[in-house]
mmCIF file with all atom_site columns, C-alpha atoms in Angstrom:
data_model
loop_
_atom_site.group_PDB
_atom_site.id
_atom_site.type_symbol
_atom_site.label_atom_id
_atom_site.label_alt_id
_atom_site.label_comp_id
_atom_site.label_asym_id
_atom_site.label_entity_id
_atom_site.label_seq_id
_atom_site.pdbx_PDB_ins_code
_atom_site.Cartn_x
_atom_site.Cartn_y
_atom_site.Cartn_z
_atom_site.occupancy
_atom_site.B_iso_or_equiv
_atom_site.pdbx_formal_charge
_atom_site.auth_seq_id
_atom_site.auth_comp_id
_atom_site.auth_asym_id
_atom_site.auth_atom_id
_atom_site.pdbx_PDB_model_num
ATOM 1   C CA . MET S 1 1   ? 10.714 -5.350  19.731  1.00 42.00 ? 1   MET S CA 1
ATOM 2   C CA . ALA S 1 2   ? 10.467 -3.065  16.706  1.00 45.00 ? 2   ALA S CA 1
ATOM 3   C CA . ASP S 1 3   ? 7.425  -0.814  16.331  1.00 45.00 ? 3   ASP S CA 1
ATOM 4   C CA . SER S 1 4   ? 5.301  -2.405  13.585  1.00 43.00 ? 4   SER S CA 1
ATOM 5   C CA . ARG S 1 5   ? 3.826  1.022   12.827  1.00 47.00 ? 5   ARG S CA 1
ATOM 6   C CA . ALA S 1 6   ? 7.202  2.493   11.891  1.00 46.00 ? 6   ALA S CA 1
ATOM 7   C CA . THR S 1 7   ? 7.376  3.643   8.301   1.00 47.00 ? 7   THR S CA 1
ATOM 8   C CA . PRO S 1 8   ? 9.822  1.687   6.152   1.00 50.00 ? 8   PRO S CA 1
ATOM 9   C CA . ARG S 1 9   ? 12.995 3.352   4.955   1.00 49.00 ? 9   ARG S CA 1
ATOM 10  C CA . PRO S 1 10  ? 12.319 4.902   1.564   1.00 55.00 ? 10  PRO S CA 1
ATOM 11  C CA . PRO S 1 11  ? 14.374 3.329   -1.205  1.00 58.00 ? 11  PRO S CA 1
ATOM 12  C CA . SER S 1 12  ? 17.383 5.357   -2.212  1.00 64.00 ? 12  SER S CA 1
ATOM 13  C CA . VAL S 1 13  ? 18.294 6.587   -5.665  1.00 73.00 ? 13  VAL S CA 1
ATOM 14  C CA . ASP S 1 14  ? 21.853 5.926   -6.699  1.00 85.00 ? 14  ASP S CA 1
ATOM 15  C CA . PRO S 1 15  ? 23.595 9.094   -7.937  1.00 90.00 ? 15  PRO S CA 1
ATOM 16  C CA . ALA S 1 16  ? 24.220 7.329   -11.266 1.00 95.00 ? 16  ALA S CA 1
ATOM 17  C CA . VAL S 1 17  ? 20.463 6.787   -11.661 1.00 96.00 ? 17  VAL S CA 1
ATOM 18  C CA . ARG S 1 18  ? 19.729 10.436  -10.863 1.00 93.00 ? 18  ARG S CA 1
ATOM 19  C CA . ALA S 1 19  ? 22.396 11.595  -13.335 1.00 95.00 ? 19  ALA S CA 1
ATOM 20  C CA . PHE S 1 20  ? 21.002 9.303   -16.047 1.00 97.00 ? 20  PHE S CA 1
ATOM 21  C CA . LEU S 1 21  ? 17.422 10.497  -15.521 1.00 96.00 ? 21  LEU S CA 1
ATOM 22  C CA . ASP S 1 22  ? 18.520 14.140  -15.334 1.00 94.00 ? 22  ASP S CA 1
ATOM 23  C CA . GLY S 1 23  ? 20.062 13.634  -18.777 1.00 95.00 ? 23  GLY S CA 1
ATOM 24  C CA . VAL S 1 24  ? 16.791 12.570  -20.431 1.00 96.00 ? 24  VAL S CA 1
ATOM 25  C CA . SER S 1 25  ? 15.983 15.464  -22.749 1.00 94.00 ? 25  SER S CA 1
ATOM 26  C CA . HIS S 1 26  ? 12.601 14.419  -24.143 1.00 94.00 ? 26  HIS S CA 1
ATOM 27  C CA . ARG S 1 27  ? 10.020 16.173  -21.951 1.00 95.00 ? 27  ARG S CA 1
ATOM 28  C CA . VAL S 1 28  ? 7.481  13.319  -21.862 1.00 96.00 ? 28  VAL S CA 1
ATOM 29  C CA . ARG S 1 29  ? 10.148 10.604  -21.388 1.00 96.00 ? 29  ARG S CA 1
ATOM 30  C CA . ARG S 1 30  ? 11.647 12.600  -18.516 1.00 96.00 ? 30  ARG S CA 1
ATOM 31  C CA . ARG S 1 31  ? 8.285  13.058  -16.819 1.00 96.00 ? 31  ARG S CA 1
ATOM 32  C CA . ASP S 1 32  ? 7.461  9.383   -17.359 1.00 97.00 ? 32  ASP S CA 1
ATOM 33  C CA . ALA S 1 33  ? 10.880 8.318   -16.022 1.00 97.00 ? 33  ALA S CA 1
ATOM 34  C CA . ASP S 1 34  ? 10.236 10.169  -12.776 1.00 95.00 ? 34  ASP S CA 1
ATOM 35  C CA . THR S 1 35  ? 6.778  8.549   -12.584 1.00 96.00 ? 35  THR S CA 1
ATOM 36  C CA . LEU S 1 36  ? 8.233  5.078   -13.196 1.00 97.00 ? 36  LEU S CA 1
ATOM 37  C CA . LEU S 1 37  ? 11.012 5.640   -10.661 1.00 96.00 ? 37  LEU S CA 1
ATOM 38  C CA . ALA S 1 38  ? 8.479  6.477   -7.942  1.00 94.00 ? 38  ALA S CA 1
ATOM 39  C CA . LEU S 1 39  ? 6.072  3.711   -8.970  1.00 96.00 ? 39  LEU S CA 1
ATOM 40  C CA . MET S 1 40  ? 8.723  1.002   -9.045  1.00 96.00 ? 40  MET S CA 1
ATOM 41  C CA . GLN S 1 41  ? 10.323 2.108   -5.790  1.00 94.00 ? 41  GLN S CA 1
ATOM 42  C CA . ASN S 1 42  ? 6.897  2.029   -4.177  1.00 94.00 ? 42  ASN S CA 1
ATOM 43  C CA . VAL S 1 43  ? 5.809  -1.402  -5.419  1.00 95.00 ? 43  VAL S CA 1
ATOM 44  C CA . THR S 1 44  ? 9.187  -3.173  -5.100  1.00 94.00 ? 44  THR S CA 1
ATOM 45  C CA . GLY S 1 45  ? 10.602 -1.454  -2.030  1.00 92.00 ? 45  GLY S CA 1
ATOM 46  C CA . ALA S 1 46  ? 13.994 -1.850  -3.723  1.00 93.00 ? 46  ALA S CA 1
ATOM 47  C CA . ASP S 1 47  ? 16.677 0.729   -4.388  1.00 92.00 ? 47  ASP S CA 1
ATOM 48  C CA . ALA S 1 48  ? 17.046 1.988   -7.949  1.00 95.00 ? 48  ALA S CA 1
ATOM 49  C CA . THR S 1 49  ? 20.350 1.088   -9.598  1.00 95.00 ? 49  THR S CA 1
ATOM 50  C CA . MET S 1 50  ? 21.763 1.317   -13.106 1.00 96.00 ? 50  MET S CA 1
ATOM 51  C CA . TRP S 1 51  ? 22.002 -1.889  -15.137 1.00 96.00 ? 51  TRP S CA 1
ATOM 52  C CA . GLY S 1 52  ? 24.257 -1.005  -18.017 1.00 95.00 ? 52  GLY S CA 1
ATOM 53  C CA . PRO S 1 53  ? 24.130 2.465   -19.540 1.00 96.00 ? 53  PRO S CA 1
ATOM 54  C CA . SER S 1 54  ? 20.356 2.870   -19.920 1.00 96.00 ? 54  SER S CA 1
ATOM 55  C CA . ILE S 1 55  ? 18.253 0.581   -17.692 1.00 97.00 ? 55  ILE S CA 1
ATOM 56  C CA . VAL S 1 56  ? 17.100 1.548   -14.219 1.00 97.00 ? 56  VAL S CA 1
ATOM 57  C CA . GLY S 1 57  ? 16.615 -1.665  -12.262 1.00 96.00 ? 57  GLY S CA 1
ATOM 58  C CA . PHE S 1 58  ? 15.054 -2.666  -8.964  1.00 95.00 ? 58  PHE S CA 1
ATOM 59  C CA . GLY S 1 59  ? 16.123 -5.786  -7.126  1.00 94.00 ? 59  GLY S CA 1
ATOM 60  C CA . THR S 1 60  ? 17.705 -8.771  -8.794  1.00 92.00 ? 60  THR S CA 1
ATOM 61  C CA . TYR S 1 61  ? 16.988 -12.361 -9.650  1.00 87.00 ? 61  TYR S CA 1
ATOM 62  C CA . HIS S 1 62  ? 19.082 -15.229 -10.917 1.00 84.00 ? 62  HIS S CA 1
ATOM 63  C CA . TYR S 1 63  ? 18.161 -17.016 -14.140 1.00 79.00 ? 63  TYR S CA 1
ATOM 64  C CA . ARG S 1 64  ? 19.429 -20.178 -15.776 1.00 78.00 ? 64  ARG S CA 1
ATOM 65  C CA . TYR S 1 65  ? 18.784 -21.248 -19.360 1.00 77.00 ? 65  TYR S CA 1
ATOM 66  C CA . ALA S 1 66  ? 18.243 -24.902 -20.257 1.00 79.00 ? 66  ALA S CA 1
ATOM 67  C CA . SER S 1 67  ? 21.654 -24.686 -21.970 1.00 86.00 ? 67  SER S CA 1
ATOM 68  C CA . GLY S 1 68  ? 23.247 -24.048 -18.582 1.00 85.00 ? 68  GLY S CA 1
ATOM 69  C CA . ARG S 1 69  ? 23.980 -20.364 -19.232 1.00 85.00 ? 69  ARG S CA 1
ATOM 70  C CA . GLU S 1 70  ? 23.028 -18.293 -16.210 1.00 87.00 ? 70  GLU S CA 1
ATOM 71  C CA . GLY S 1 71  ? 23.262 -14.809 -14.812 1.00 88.00 ? 71  GLY S CA 1
ATOM 72  C CA . ASP S 1 72  ? 21.594 -12.071 -12.831 1.00 90.00 ? 72  ASP S CA 1
ATOM 73  C CA . ALA S 1 73  ? 19.090 -9.527  -14.093 1.00 91.00 ? 73  ALA S CA 1
ATOM 74  C CA . PRO S 1 74  ? 16.962 -6.761  -12.609 1.00 95.00 ? 74  PRO S CA 1
ATOM 75  C CA . ALA S 1 75  ? 13.736 -8.088  -11.095 1.00 95.00 ? 75  ALA S CA 1
ATOM 76  C CA . ALA S 1 76  ? 11.936 -4.984  -12.412 1.00 96.00 ? 76  ALA S CA 1
ATOM 77  C CA . GLY S 1 77  ? 13.171 -2.123  -14.532 1.00 97.00 ? 77  GLY S CA 1
ATOM 78  C CA . PHE S 1 78  ? 12.547 0.604   -17.034 1.00 98.00 ? 78  PHE S CA 1
ATOM 79  C CA . SER S 1 79  ? 14.326 2.722   -19.597 1.00 98.00 ? 79  SER S CA 1
ATOM 80  C CA . PRO S 1 80  ? 13.311 6.072   -21.075 1.00 97.00 ? 80  PRO S CA 1
ATOM 81  C CA . ARG S 1 81  ? 14.115 5.239   -24.713 1.00 95.00 ? 81  ARG S CA 1
ATOM 82  C CA . ARG S 1 82  ? 13.900 7.774   -27.515 1.00 92.00 ? 82  ARG S CA 1
ATOM 83  C CA . THR S 1 83  ? 10.628 6.520   -29.009 1.00 94.00 ? 83  THR S CA 1
ATOM 84  C CA . ALA S 1 84  ? 8.906  5.169   -25.872 1.00 97.00 ? 84  ALA S CA 1
ATOM 85  C CA . SER S 1 85  ? 9.338  4.437   -22.203 1.00 97.00 ? 85  SER S CA 1
ATOM 86  C CA . THR S 1 86  ? 10.112 0.743   -21.784 1.00 98.00 ? 86  THR S CA 1
ATOM 87  C CA . VAL S 1 87  ? 9.061  -1.286  -18.743 1.00 98.00 ? 87  VAL S CA 1
ATOM 88  C CA . TYR S 1 88  ? 10.787 -4.650  -18.325 1.00 96.00 ? 88  TYR S CA 1
ATOM 89  C CA . LEU S 1 89  ? 8.868  -7.600  -16.865 1.00 94.00 ? 89  LEU S CA 1
ATOM 90  C CA . ALA S 1 90  ? 11.288 -10.412 -16.074 1.00 90.00 ? 90  ALA S CA 1
ATOM 91  C CA . ASP S 1 91  ? 8.599  -13.083 -16.046 1.00 90.00 ? 91  ASP S CA 1
ATOM 92  C CA . GLY S 1 92  ? 7.200  -11.940 -19.387 1.00 91.00 ? 92  GLY S CA 1
ATOM 93  C CA . VAL S 1 93  ? 4.228  -9.948  -20.582 1.00 93.00 ? 93  VAL S CA 1
ATOM 94  C CA . GLY S 1 94  ? 2.358  -13.187 -21.350 1.00 91.00 ? 94  GLY S CA 1
ATOM 95  C CA . ALA S 1 95  ? 2.248  -14.085 -17.655 1.00 91.00 ? 95  ALA S CA 1
ATOM 96  C CA . HIS S 1 96  ? -0.202 -11.237 -16.971 1.00 93.00 ? 96  HIS S CA 1
ATOM 97  C CA . PRO S 1 97  ? -2.839 -11.022 -19.729 1.00 94.00 ? 97  PRO S CA 1
ATOM 98  C CA . ASP S 1 98  ? -5.578 -9.877  -17.350 1.00 94.00 ? 98  ASP S CA 1
ATOM 99  C CA . LEU S 1 99  ? -3.613 -6.801  -16.307 1.00 95.00 ? 99  LEU S CA 1
ATOM 100 C CA . VAL S 1 100 ? -2.022 -6.049  -19.671 1.00 95.00 ? 100 VAL S CA 1
ATOM 101 C CA . GLU S 1 101 ? -5.421 -5.723  -21.345 1.00 94.00 ? 101 GLU S CA 1
ATOM 102 C CA . ARG S 1 102 ? -6.458 -3.097  -18.750 1.00 96.00 ? 102 ARG S CA 1
ATOM 103 C CA . LEU S 1 103 ? -3.329 -0.925  -19.008 1.00 97.00 ? 103 LEU S CA 1
ATOM 104 C CA . GLY S 1 104 ? -4.305 1.533   -21.680 1.00 96.00 ? 104 GLY S CA 1
ATOM 105 C CA . PRO S 1 105 ? -2.305 2.509   -24.784 1.00 97.00 ? 105 PRO S CA 1
ATOM 106 C CA . HIS S 1 106 ? 0.894  0.481   -25.137 1.00 97.00 ? 106 HIS S CA 1
ATOM 107 C CA . THR S 1 107 ? 2.707  -1.996  -27.336 1.00 96.00 ? 107 THR S CA 1
ATOM 108 C CA . SER S 1 108 ? 4.578  -5.035  -26.098 1.00 96.00 ? 108 SER S CA 1
ATOM 109 C CA . GLY S 1 109 ? 7.310  -7.539  -26.726 1.00 94.00 ? 109 GLY S CA 1
ATOM 110 C CA . VAL S 1 110 ? 8.076  -10.789 -24.924 1.00 92.00 ? 110 VAL S CA 1
ATOM 111 C CA . GLY S 1 111 ? 9.283  -9.131  -21.731 1.00 92.00 ? 111 GLY S CA 1
ATOM 112 C CA . CYS S 1 112 ? 8.686  -5.443  -22.406 1.00 95.00 ? 112 CYS S CA 1
ATOM 113 C CA . LEU S 1 113 ? 5.881  -2.920  -22.407 1.00 98.00 ? 113 LEU S CA 1
ATOM 114 C CA . TYR S 1 114 ? 6.324  0.269   -24.435 1.00 98.00 ? 114 TYR S CA 1
ATOM 115 C CA . PHE S 1 115 ? 4.520  3.492   -23.551 1.00 98.00 ? 115 PHE S CA 1
ATOM 116 C CA . LYS S 1 116 ? 4.429  6.713   -25.562 1.00 97.00 ? 116 LYS S CA 1
ATOM 117 C CA . ASP S 1 117 ? 2.772  8.633   -22.703 1.00 97.00 ? 117 ASP S CA 1
ATOM 118 C CA . LEU S 1 118 ? 2.103  7.305   -19.203 1.00 96.00 ? 118 LEU S CA 1
ATOM 119 C CA . ALA S 1 119 ? -0.539 9.999   -18.699 1.00 96.00 ? 119 ALA S CA 1
ATOM 120 C CA . ALA S 1 120 ? -2.844 7.798   -20.811 1.00 97.00 ? 120 ALA S CA 1
ATOM 121 C CA . VAL S 1 121 ? -2.098 4.618   -18.828 1.00 97.00 ? 121 VAL S CA 1
ATOM 122 C CA . ASP S 1 122 ? -3.826 3.262   -15.715 1.00 97.00 ? 122 ASP S CA 1
ATOM 123 C CA . LEU S 1 123 ? -0.949 3.594   -13.243 1.00 97.00 ? 123 LEU S CA 1
ATOM 124 C CA . ASP S 1 124 ? -2.715 1.482   -10.615 1.00 97.00 ? 124 ASP S CA 1
ATOM 125 C CA . VAL S 1 125 ? -2.833 -1.398  -13.094 1.00 97.00 ? 125 VAL S CA 1
ATOM 126 C CA . LEU S 1 126 ? 0.794  -0.810  -14.097 1.00 98.00 ? 126 LEU S CA 1
ATOM 127 C CA . GLY S 1 127 ? 1.794  -0.816  -10.428 1.00 97.00 ? 127 GLY S CA 1
ATOM 128 C CA . GLU S 1 128 ? -0.045 -4.088  -9.844  1.00 97.00 ? 128 GLU S CA 1
ATOM 129 C CA . LEU S 1 129 ? 1.570  -5.583  -12.937 1.00 96.00 ? 129 LEU S CA 1
ATOM 130 C CA . VAL S 1 130 ? 5.088  -4.605  -11.846 1.00 97.00 ? 130 VAL S CA 1
ATOM 131 C CA . ALA S 1 131 ? 4.417  -5.786  -8.283  1.00 96.00 ? 131 ALA S CA 1
ATOM 132 C CA . ARG S 1 132 ? 3.110  -9.168  -9.462  1.00 94.00 ? 132 ARG S CA 1
ATOM 133 C CA . SER S 1 133 ? 6.028  -9.687  -11.842 1.00 94.00 ? 133 SER S CA 1
ATOM 134 C CA . TYR S 1 134 ? 8.561  -8.597  -9.203  1.00 95.00 ? 134 TYR S CA 1
ATOM 135 C CA . ALA S 1 135 ? 7.061  -10.964 -6.623  1.00 93.00 ? 135 ALA S CA 1
ATOM 136 C CA . ALA S 1 136 ? 7.148  -13.857 -9.099  1.00 90.00 ? 136 ALA S CA 1
ATOM 137 C CA . VAL S 1 137 ? 10.837 -13.490 -9.885  1.00 89.00 ? 137 VAL S CA 1
ATOM 138 C CA . THR S 1 138 ? 12.072 -12.644 -6.382  1.00 89.00 ? 138 THR S CA 1
ATOM 139 C CA . ALA S 1 139 ? 10.313 -15.521 -4.608  1.00 85.00 ? 139 ALA S CA 1
ATOM 140 C CA . GLY S 1 140 ? 13.437 -17.622 -5.096  1.00 71.00 ? 140 GLY S CA 1
ATOM 141 C CA . THR S 1 141 ? 11.737 -20.193 -7.282  1.00 61.00 ? 141 THR S CA 1
ATOM 142 C CA . TYR S 1 142 ? 11.767 -18.447 -10.674 1.00 58.00 ? 142 TYR S CA 1
ATOM 143 C CA . GLY S 1 143 ? 14.776 -19.294 -12.823 1.00 52.00 ? 143 GLY S CA 1
ATOM 144 C CA . LEU S 1 144 ? 13.601 -18.497 -16.338 1.00 52.00 ? 144 LEU S CA 1
ATOM 145 C CA . ARG S 1 145 ? 13.868 -15.480 -18.586 1.00 48.00 ? 145 ARG S CA 1
ATOM 146 C CA . ALA S 1 146 ? 10.780 -13.770 -20.053 1.00 49.00 ? 146 ALA S CA 1
ATOM 147 C CA . ARG S 1 147 ? 11.025 -15.621 -23.372 1.00 48.00 ? 147 ARG S CA 1
ATOM 148 C CA . GLU S 1 148 ? 10.912 -18.974 -21.497 1.00 49.00 ? 148 GLU S CA 1
ATOM 149 C CA . GLY S 1 149 ? 8.143  -17.892 -19.120 1.00 49.00 ? 149 GLY S CA 1
ATOM 150 C CA . GLY S 1 150 ? 4.713  -16.666 -20.068 1.00 46.00 ? 150 GLY S CA 1
ATOM 151 C CA . ALA S 1 151 ? 1.233  -17.701 -19.108 1.00 40.00 ? 151 ALA S CA 1
ATOM 152 C CA . GLY S 1 152 ? 1.159  -20.388 -16.491 1.00 38.00 ? 152 GLY S CA 1
ATOM 153 C CA . SER S 1 153 ? 4.818  -20.020 -15.487 1.00 37.00 ? 153 SER S CA 1
#
C-alpha cells in the first residue's frame, strides 16, 4: 500500500516551455510568467507544455461545437503577451463572477483575463479561479468552449 503522506511528484516543465519563458524580455511579463507557471502547476498538478508558439498549457480537455467541429485544448493556460499577461479559462470568465470581482486590476474577454501586473492581483483568488475552471473542464463532462459556456454551465 502506498504511503498516503508521500508528497506528490512535482509537475515538470518541458524544455520548450522553459525556453519560451526565458525568451520573455519584458521584466514584469517575465516575472508574472514565472508566477503563473508556479501557480498553475500547483493548482492543476499538471505538467506545463507549449500549445502553439506562445501559450503555456496545463492538462487538456476535449470540446465539441454544436456544428460537430471538435478538438482538444489546454484545460488551463497563460501567455505573457506584450501588453498584458493573459490567463485562459476554458469554461469562460462568465462562469466565475464571484471570483472575478475579487481579483483586483484586470480586464477580460469571453475566456481570458488580462493582467498588467500580477503584483496588484489577489493570487489566492486567481489560484481558486484557475482551479475551479480546470476542475470544471477536466471532469469529463464539459464539452463546450468558453464562448458557449458562461454562468450556469
